[in-house]
mmCIF file with all atom_site columns, C-alpha atoms in Angstrom:
data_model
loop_
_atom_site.group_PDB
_atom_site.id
_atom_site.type_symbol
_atom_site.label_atom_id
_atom_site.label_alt_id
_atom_site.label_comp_id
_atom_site.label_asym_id
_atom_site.label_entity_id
_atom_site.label_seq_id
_atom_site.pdbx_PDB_ins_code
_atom_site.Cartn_x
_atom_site.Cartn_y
_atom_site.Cartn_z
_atom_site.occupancy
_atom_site.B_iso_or_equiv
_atom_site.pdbx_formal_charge
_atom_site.auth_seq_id
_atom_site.auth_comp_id
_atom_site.auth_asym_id
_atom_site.auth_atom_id
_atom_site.pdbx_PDB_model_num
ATOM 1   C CA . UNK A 1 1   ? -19.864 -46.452 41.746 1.00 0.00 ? 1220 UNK A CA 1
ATOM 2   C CA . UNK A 1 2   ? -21.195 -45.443 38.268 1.00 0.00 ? 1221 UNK A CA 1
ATOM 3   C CA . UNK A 1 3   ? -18.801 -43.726 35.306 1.00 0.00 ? 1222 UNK A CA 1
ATOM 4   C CA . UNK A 1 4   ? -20.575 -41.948 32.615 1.00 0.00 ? 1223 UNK A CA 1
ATOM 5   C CA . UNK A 1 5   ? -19.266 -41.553 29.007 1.00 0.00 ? 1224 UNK A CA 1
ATOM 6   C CA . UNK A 1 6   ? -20.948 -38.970 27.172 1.00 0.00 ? 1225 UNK A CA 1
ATOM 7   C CA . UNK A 1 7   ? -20.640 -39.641 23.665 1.00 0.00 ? 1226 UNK A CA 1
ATOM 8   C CA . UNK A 1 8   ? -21.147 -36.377 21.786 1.00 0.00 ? 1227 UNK A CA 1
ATOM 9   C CA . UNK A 1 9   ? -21.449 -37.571 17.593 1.00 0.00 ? 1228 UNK A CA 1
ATOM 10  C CA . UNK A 1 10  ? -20.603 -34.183 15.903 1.00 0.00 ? 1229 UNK A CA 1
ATOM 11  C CA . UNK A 1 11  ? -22.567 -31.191 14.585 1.00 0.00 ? 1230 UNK A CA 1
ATOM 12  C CA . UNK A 1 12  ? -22.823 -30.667 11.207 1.00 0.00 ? 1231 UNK A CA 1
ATOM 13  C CA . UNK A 1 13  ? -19.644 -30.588 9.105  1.00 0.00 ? 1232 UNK A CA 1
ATOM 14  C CA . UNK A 1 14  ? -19.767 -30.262 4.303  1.00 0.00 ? 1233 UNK A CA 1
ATOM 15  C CA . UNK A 1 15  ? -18.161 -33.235 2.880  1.00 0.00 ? 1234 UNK A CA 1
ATOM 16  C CA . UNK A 1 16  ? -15.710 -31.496 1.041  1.00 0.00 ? 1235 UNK A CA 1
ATOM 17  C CA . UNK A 1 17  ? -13.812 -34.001 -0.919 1.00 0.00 ? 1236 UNK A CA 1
ATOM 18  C CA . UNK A 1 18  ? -10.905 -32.703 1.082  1.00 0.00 ? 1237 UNK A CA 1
ATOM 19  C CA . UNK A 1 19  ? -8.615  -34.273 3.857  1.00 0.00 ? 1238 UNK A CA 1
ATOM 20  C CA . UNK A 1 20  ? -10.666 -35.803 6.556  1.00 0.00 ? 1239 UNK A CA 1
ATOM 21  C CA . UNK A 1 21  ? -9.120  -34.874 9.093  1.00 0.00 ? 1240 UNK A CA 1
ATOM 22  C CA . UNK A 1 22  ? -9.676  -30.982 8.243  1.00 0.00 ? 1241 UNK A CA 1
ATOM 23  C CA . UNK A 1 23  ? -13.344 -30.929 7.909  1.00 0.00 ? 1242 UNK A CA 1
ATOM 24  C CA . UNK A 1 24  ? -14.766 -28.555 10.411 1.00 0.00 ? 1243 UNK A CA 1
ATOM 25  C CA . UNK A 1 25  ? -18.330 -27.622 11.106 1.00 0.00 ? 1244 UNK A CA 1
ATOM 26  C CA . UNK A 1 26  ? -20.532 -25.662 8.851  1.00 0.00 ? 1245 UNK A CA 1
ATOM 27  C CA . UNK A 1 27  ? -22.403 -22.711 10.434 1.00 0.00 ? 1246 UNK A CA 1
ATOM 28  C CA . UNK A 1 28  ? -25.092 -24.828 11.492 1.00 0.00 ? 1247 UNK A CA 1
ATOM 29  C CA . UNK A 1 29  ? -22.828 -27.493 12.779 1.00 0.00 ? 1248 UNK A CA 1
ATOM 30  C CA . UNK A 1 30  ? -21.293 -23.968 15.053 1.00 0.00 ? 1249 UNK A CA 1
ATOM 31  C CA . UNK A 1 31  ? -24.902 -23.426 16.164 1.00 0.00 ? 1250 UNK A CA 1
ATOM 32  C CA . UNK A 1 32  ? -25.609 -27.385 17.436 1.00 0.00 ? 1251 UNK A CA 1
ATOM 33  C CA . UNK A 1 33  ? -22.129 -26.951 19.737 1.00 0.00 ? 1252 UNK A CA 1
ATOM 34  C CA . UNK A 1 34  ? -23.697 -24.238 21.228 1.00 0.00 ? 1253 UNK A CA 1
ATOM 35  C CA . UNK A 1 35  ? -26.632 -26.245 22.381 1.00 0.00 ? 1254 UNK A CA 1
ATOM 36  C CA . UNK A 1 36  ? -24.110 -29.174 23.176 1.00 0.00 ? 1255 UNK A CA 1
ATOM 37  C CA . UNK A 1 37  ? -22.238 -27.046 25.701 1.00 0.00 ? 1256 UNK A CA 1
ATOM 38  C CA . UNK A 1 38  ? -25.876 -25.823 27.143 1.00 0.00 ? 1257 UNK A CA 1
ATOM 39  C CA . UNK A 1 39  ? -27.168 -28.966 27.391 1.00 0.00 ? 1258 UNK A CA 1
ATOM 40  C CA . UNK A 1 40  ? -23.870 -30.393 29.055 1.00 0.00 ? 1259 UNK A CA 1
ATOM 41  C CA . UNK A 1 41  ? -22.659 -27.314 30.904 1.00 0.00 ? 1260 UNK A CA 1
ATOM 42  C CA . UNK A 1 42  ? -24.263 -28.509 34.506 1.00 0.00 ? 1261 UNK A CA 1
ATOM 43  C CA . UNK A 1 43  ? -23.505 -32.357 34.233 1.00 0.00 ? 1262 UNK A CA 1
ATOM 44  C CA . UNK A 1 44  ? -20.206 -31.982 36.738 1.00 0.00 ? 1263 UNK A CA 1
ATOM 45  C CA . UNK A 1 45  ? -17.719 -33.112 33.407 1.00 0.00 ? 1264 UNK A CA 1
ATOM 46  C CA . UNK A 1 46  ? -14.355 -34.094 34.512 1.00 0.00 ? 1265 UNK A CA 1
ATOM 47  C CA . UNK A 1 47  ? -12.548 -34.615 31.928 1.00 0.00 ? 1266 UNK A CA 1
ATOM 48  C CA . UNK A 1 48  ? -12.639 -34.393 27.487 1.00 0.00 ? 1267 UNK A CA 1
ATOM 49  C CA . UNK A 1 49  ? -11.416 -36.930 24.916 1.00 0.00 ? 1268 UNK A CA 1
ATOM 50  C CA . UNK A 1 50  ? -11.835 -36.572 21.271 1.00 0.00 ? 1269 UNK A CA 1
ATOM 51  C CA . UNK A 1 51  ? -10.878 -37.927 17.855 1.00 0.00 ? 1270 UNK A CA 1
ATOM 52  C CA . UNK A 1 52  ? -8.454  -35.824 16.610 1.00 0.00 ? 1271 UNK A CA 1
ATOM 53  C CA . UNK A 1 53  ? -10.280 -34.494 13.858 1.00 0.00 ? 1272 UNK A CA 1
ATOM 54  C CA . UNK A 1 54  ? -11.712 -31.274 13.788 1.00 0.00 ? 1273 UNK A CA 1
ATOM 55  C CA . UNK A 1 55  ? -15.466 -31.576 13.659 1.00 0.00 ? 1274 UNK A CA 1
ATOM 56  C CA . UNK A 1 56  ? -15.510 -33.970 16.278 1.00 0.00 ? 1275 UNK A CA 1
ATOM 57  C CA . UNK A 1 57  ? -13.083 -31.502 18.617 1.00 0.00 ? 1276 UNK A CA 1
ATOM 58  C CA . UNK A 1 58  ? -14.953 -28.550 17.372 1.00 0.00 ? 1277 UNK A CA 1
ATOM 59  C CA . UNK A 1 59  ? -18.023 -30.001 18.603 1.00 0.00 ? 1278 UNK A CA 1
ATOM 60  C CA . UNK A 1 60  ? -16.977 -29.929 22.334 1.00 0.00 ? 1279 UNK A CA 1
ATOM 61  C CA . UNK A 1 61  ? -14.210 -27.564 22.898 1.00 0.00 ? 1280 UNK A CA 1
ATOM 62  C CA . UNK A 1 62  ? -16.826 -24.714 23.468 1.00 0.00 ? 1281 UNK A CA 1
ATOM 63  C CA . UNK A 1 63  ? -18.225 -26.985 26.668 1.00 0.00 ? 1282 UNK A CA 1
ATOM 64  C CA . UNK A 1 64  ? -14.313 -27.600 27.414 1.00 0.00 ? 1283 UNK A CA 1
ATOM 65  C CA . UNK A 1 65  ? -13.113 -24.346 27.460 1.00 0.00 ? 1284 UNK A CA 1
ATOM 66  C CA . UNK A 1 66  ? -16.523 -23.145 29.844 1.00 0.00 ? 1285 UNK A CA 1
ATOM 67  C CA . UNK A 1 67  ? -15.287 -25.736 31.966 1.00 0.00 ? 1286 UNK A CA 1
ATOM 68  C CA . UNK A 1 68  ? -11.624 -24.830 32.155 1.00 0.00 ? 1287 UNK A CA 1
ATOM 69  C CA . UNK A 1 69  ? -10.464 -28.340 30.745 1.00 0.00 ? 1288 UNK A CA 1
ATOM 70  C CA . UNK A 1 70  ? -8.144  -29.795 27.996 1.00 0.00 ? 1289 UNK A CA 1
ATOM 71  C CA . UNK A 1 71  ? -9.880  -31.835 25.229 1.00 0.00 ? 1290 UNK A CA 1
ATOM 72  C CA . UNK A 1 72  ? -6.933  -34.834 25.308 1.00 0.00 ? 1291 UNK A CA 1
ATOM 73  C CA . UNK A 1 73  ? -7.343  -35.971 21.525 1.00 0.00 ? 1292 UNK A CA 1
ATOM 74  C CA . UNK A 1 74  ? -6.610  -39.895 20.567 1.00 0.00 ? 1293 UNK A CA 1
ATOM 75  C CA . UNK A 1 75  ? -5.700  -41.080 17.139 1.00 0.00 ? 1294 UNK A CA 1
ATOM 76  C CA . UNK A 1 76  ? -7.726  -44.273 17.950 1.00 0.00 ? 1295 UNK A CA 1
ATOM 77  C CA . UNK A 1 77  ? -11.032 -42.287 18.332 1.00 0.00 ? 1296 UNK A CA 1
ATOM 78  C CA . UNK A 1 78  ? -10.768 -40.985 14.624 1.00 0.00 ? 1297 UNK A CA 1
ATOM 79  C CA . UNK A 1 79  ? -13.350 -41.757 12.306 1.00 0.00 ? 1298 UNK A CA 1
ATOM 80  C CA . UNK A 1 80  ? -13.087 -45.178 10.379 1.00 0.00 ? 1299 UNK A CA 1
ATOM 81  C CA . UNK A 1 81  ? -10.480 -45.171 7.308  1.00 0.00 ? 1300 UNK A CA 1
ATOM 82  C CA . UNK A 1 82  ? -13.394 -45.739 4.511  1.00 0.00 ? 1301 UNK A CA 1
ATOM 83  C CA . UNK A 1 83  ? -10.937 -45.833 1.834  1.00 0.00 ? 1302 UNK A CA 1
ATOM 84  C CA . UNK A 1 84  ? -7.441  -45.836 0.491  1.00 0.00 ? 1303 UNK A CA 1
ATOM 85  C CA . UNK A 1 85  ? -6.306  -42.268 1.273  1.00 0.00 ? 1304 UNK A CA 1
ATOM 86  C CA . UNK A 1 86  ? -8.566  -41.609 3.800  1.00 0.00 ? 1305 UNK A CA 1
ATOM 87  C CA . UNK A 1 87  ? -10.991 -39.931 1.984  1.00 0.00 ? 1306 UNK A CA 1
ATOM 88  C CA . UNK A 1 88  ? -14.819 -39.725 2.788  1.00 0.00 ? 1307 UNK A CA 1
ATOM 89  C CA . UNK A 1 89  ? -17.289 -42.129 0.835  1.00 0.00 ? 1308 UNK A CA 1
ATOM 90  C CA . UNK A 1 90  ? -19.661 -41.196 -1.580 1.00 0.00 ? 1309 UNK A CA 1
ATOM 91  C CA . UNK A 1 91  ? -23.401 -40.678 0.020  1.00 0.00 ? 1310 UNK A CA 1
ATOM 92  C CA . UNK A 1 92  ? -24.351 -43.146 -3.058 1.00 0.00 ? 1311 UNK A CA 1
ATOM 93  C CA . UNK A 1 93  ? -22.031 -45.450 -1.890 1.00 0.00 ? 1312 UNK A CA 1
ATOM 94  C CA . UNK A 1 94  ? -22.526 -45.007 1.514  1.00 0.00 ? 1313 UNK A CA 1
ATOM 95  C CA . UNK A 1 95  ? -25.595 -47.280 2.797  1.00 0.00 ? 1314 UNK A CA 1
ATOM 96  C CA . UNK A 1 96  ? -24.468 -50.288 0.829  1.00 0.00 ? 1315 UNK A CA 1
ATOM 97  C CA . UNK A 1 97  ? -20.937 -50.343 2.142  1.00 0.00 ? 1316 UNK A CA 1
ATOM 98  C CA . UNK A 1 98  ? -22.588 -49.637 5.624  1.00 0.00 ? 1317 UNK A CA 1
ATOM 99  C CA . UNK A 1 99  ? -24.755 -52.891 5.195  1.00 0.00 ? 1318 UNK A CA 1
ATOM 100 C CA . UNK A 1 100 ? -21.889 -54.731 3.578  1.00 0.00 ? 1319 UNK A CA 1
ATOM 101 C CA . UNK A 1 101 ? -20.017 -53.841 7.101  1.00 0.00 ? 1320 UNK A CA 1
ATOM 102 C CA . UNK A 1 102 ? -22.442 -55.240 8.989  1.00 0.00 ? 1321 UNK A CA 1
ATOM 103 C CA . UNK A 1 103 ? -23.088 -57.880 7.485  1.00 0.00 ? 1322 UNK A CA 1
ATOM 104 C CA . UNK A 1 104 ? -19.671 -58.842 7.730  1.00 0.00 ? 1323 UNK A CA 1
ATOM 105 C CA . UNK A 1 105 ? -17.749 -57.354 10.097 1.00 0.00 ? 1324 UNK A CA 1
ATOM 106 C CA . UNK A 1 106 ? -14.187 -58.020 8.733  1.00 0.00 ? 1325 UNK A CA 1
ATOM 107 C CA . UNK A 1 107 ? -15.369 -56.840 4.774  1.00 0.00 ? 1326 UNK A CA 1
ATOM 108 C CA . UNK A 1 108 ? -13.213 -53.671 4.225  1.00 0.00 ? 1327 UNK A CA 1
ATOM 109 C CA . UNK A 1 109 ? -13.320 -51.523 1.217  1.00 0.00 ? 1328 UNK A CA 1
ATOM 110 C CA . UNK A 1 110 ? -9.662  -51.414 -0.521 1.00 0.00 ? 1329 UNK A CA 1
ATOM 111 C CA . UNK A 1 111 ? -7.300  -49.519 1.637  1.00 0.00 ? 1330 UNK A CA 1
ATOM 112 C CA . UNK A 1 112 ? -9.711  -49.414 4.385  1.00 0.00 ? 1331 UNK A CA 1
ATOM 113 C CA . UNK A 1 113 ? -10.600 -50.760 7.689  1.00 0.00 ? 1332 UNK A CA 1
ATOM 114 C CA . UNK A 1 114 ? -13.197 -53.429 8.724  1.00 0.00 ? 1333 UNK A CA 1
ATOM 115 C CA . UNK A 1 115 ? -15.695 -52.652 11.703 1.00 0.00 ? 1334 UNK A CA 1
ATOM 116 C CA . UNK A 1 116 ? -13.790 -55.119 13.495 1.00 0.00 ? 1335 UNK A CA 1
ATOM 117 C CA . UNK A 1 117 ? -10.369 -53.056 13.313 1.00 0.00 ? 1336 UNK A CA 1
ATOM 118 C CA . UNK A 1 118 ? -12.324 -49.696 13.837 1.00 0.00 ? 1337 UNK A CA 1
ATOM 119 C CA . UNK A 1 119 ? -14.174 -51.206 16.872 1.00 0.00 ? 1338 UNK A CA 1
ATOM 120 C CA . UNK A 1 120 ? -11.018 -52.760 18.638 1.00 0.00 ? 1339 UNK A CA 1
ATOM 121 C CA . UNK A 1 121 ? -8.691  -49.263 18.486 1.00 0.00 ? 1340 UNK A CA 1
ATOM 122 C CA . UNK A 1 122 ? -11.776 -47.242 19.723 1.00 0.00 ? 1341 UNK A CA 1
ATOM 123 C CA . UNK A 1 123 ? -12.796 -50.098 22.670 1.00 0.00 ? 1342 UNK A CA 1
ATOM 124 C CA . UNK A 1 124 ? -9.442  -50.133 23.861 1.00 0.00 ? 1343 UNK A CA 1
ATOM 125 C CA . UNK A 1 125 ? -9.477  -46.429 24.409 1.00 0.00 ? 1344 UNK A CA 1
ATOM 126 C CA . UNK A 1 126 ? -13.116 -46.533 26.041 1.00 0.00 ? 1345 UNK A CA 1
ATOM 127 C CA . UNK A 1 127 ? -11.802 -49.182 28.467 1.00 0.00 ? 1346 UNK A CA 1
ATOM 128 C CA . UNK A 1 128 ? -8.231  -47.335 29.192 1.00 0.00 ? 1347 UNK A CA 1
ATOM 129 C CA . UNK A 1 129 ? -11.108 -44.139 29.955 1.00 0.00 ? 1348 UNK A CA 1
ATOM 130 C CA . UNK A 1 130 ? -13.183 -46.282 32.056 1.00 0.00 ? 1349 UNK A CA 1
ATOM 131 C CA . UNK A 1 131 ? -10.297 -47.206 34.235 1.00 0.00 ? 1350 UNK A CA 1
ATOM 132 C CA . UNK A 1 132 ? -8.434  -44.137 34.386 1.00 0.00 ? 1351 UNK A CA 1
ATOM 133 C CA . UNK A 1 133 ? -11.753 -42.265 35.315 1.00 0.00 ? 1352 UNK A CA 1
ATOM 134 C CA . UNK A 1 134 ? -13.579 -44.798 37.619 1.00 0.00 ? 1353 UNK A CA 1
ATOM 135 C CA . UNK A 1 135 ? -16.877 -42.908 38.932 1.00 0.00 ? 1354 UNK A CA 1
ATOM 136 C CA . UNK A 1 136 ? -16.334 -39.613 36.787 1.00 0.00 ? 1355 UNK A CA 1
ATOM 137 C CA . UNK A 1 137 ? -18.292 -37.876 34.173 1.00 0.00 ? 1356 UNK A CA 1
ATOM 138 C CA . UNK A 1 138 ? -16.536 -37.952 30.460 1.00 0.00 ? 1357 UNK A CA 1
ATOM 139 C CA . UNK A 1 139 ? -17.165 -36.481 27.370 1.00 0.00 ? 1358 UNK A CA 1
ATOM 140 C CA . UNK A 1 140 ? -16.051 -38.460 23.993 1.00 0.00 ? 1359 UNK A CA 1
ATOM 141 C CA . UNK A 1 141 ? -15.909 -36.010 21.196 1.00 0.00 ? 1360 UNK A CA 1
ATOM 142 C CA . UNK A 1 142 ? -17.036 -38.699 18.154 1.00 0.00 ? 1361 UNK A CA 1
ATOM 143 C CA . UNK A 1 143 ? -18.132 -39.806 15.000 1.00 0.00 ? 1362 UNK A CA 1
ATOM 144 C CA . UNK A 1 144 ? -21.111 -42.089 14.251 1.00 0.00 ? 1363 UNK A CA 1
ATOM 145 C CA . UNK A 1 145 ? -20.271 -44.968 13.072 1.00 0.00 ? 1364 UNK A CA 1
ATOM 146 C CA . UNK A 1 146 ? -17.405 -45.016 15.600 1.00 0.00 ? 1365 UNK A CA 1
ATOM 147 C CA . UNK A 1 147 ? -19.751 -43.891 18.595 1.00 0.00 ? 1366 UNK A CA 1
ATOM 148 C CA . UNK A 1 148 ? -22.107 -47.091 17.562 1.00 0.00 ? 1367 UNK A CA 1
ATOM 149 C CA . UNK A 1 149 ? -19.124 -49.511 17.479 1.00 0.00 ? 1368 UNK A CA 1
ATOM 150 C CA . UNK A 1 150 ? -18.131 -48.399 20.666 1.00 0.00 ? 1369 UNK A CA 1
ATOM 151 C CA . UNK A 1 151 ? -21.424 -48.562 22.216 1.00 0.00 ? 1370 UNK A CA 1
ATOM 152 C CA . UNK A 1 152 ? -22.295 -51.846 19.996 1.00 0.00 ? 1371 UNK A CA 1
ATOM 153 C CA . UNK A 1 153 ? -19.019 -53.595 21.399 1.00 0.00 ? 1372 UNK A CA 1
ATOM 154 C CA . UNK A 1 154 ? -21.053 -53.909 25.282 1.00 0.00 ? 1373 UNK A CA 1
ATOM 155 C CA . UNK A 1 155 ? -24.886 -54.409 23.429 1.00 0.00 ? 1374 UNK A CA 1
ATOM 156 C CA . UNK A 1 156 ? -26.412 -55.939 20.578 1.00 0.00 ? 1375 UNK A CA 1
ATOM 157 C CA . UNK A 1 157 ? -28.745 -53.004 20.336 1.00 0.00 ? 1376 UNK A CA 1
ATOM 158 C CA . UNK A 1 158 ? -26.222 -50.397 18.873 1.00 0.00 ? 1377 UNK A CA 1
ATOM 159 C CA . UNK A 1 159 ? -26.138 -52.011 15.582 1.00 0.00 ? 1378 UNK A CA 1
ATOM 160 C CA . UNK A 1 160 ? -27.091 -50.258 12.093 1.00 0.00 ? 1379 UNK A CA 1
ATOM 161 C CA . UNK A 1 161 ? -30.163 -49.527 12.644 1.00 0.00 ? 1380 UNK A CA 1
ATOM 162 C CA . UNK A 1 162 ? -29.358 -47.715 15.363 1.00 0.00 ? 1381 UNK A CA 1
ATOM 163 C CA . UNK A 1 163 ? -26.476 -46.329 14.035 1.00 0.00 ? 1382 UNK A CA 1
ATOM 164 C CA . UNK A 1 164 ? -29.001 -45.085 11.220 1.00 0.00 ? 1383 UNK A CA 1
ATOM 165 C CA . UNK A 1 165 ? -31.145 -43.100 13.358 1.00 0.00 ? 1384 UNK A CA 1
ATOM 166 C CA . UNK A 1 166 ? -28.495 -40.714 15.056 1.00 0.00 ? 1385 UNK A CA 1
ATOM 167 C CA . UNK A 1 167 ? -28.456 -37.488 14.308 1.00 0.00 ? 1386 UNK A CA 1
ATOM 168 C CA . UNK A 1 168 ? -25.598 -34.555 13.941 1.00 0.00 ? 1387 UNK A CA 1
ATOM 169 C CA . UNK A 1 169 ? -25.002 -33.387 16.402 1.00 0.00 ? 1388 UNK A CA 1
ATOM 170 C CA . UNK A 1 170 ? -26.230 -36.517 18.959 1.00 0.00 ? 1389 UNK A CA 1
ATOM 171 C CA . UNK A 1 171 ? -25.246 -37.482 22.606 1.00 0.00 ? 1390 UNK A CA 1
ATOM 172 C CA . UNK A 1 172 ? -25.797 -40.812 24.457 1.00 0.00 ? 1391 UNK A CA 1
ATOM 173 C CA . UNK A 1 173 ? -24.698 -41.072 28.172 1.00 0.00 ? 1392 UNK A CA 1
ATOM 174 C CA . UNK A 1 174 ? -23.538 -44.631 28.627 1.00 0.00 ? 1393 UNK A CA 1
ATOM 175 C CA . UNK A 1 175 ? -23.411 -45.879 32.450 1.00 0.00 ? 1394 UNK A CA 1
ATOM 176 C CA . UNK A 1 176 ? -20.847 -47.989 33.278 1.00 0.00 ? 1395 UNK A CA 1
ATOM 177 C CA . UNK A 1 177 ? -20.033 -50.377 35.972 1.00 0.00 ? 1396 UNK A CA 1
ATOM 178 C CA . UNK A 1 178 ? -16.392 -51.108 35.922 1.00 0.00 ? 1397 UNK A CA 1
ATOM 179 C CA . UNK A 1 179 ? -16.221 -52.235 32.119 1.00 0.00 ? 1398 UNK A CA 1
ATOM 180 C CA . UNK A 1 180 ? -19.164 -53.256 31.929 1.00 0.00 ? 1399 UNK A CA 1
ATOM 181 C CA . UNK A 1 181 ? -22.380 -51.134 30.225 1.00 0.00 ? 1400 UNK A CA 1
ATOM 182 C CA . UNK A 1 182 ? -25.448 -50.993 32.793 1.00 0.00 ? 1401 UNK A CA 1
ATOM 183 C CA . UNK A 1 183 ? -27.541 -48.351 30.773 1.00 0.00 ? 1402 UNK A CA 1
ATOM 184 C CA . UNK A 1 184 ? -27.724 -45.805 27.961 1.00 0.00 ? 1403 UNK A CA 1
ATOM 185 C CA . UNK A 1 185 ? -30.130 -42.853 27.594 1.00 0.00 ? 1404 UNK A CA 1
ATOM 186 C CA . UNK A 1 186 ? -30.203 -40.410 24.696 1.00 0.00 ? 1405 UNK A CA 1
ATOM 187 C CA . UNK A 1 187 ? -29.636 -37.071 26.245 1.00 0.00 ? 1406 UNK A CA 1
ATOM 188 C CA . UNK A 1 188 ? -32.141 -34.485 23.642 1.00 0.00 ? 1407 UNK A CA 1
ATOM 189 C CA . UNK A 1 189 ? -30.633 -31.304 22.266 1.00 0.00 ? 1408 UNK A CA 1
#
């Protein structure tokens, strides 16, 4: 018996210098949900997780709400701390760190997390959905560079290249057997 995680990266959202956890979609980012819940309307969902941040929930309460369901958020599906205070990092700054990161998976920028600590809070969660949800159809409202941890934890192949090539929004439906990962498939918008 298969389980299916759809991890849904979210639509479009302005880096606003602000609080992280604020950040909502821009108008465009509004117009990708739509074609998220379109695309996923008809693939039998049975239940909605999210990071509690509001781009990522944005992204899939549309698709909830059609379907009549709660979007349960987790604090250990937020996006990775970057920084001391939580704030964003600079698109200058951004490849280098992300190279750094992988390169190293314990390096953290000061007052940040390492890919490490990101990857074992968001795992944990996957595997608690995996078992809580055996041979159901999930949605994981996420973030990128969380979404290829997560994915990166059960293959080699979700590294930063990979991670690199997403897009906003993106969604990958990962079939699982048990705990363990037995295929992925990019599902087009």
């Amino acid at each position: 018996m298969s389980t299916f995680i759809y991890m849904v990266r979210h639509g479009e959202s302005p880096k606003t210098g602000g609080d992280e956890r604020e950040r909502g979609l821009s108008p465009k980012g509004e117009a990708d949900a739509r074609q998220v819940t379109a695309r996923l309307r008809s693939e039998g969902i049975h239940a909605f997780y999210s990071s509690p941040y509001v781009r990522a929930v944005q992204t899939i309460a549309d698709l909830a709400e059609e379907l009549g369901q709660e979007i349960v958020p987790d604090e250990a599906l937020k996006e990775k701390i970057w920084m001391e205070g939580n704030r964003p990092l600079p698109e200058d700054e951004l490849y280098p760190a992300l190279r750094k990161m992988y390169a190293d998976a314990d390096f953290a920028l000061p007052g940040g997390e390492s890919n490490n600590e990101c990857q074992a809070r968001a795992v944990q969660v996957l595997k608690d959905i995996l078992r809580k949800h055996p041979g159901e159809n999930i949605v994981i409202g996420t973030h990128g560079l969380v979404m290829a941890l997560m994915m990166g934890y059960f293959s080699a192949d979700y590294g930063l290249e990979f991670l690199m090539q997403t897009k906003k929004p993106d969604i990958y439906r990962m079939e699982f057997t048990g705990e363990k990962l037995s295929g992925v498939e990019r599902i087009p918008l």
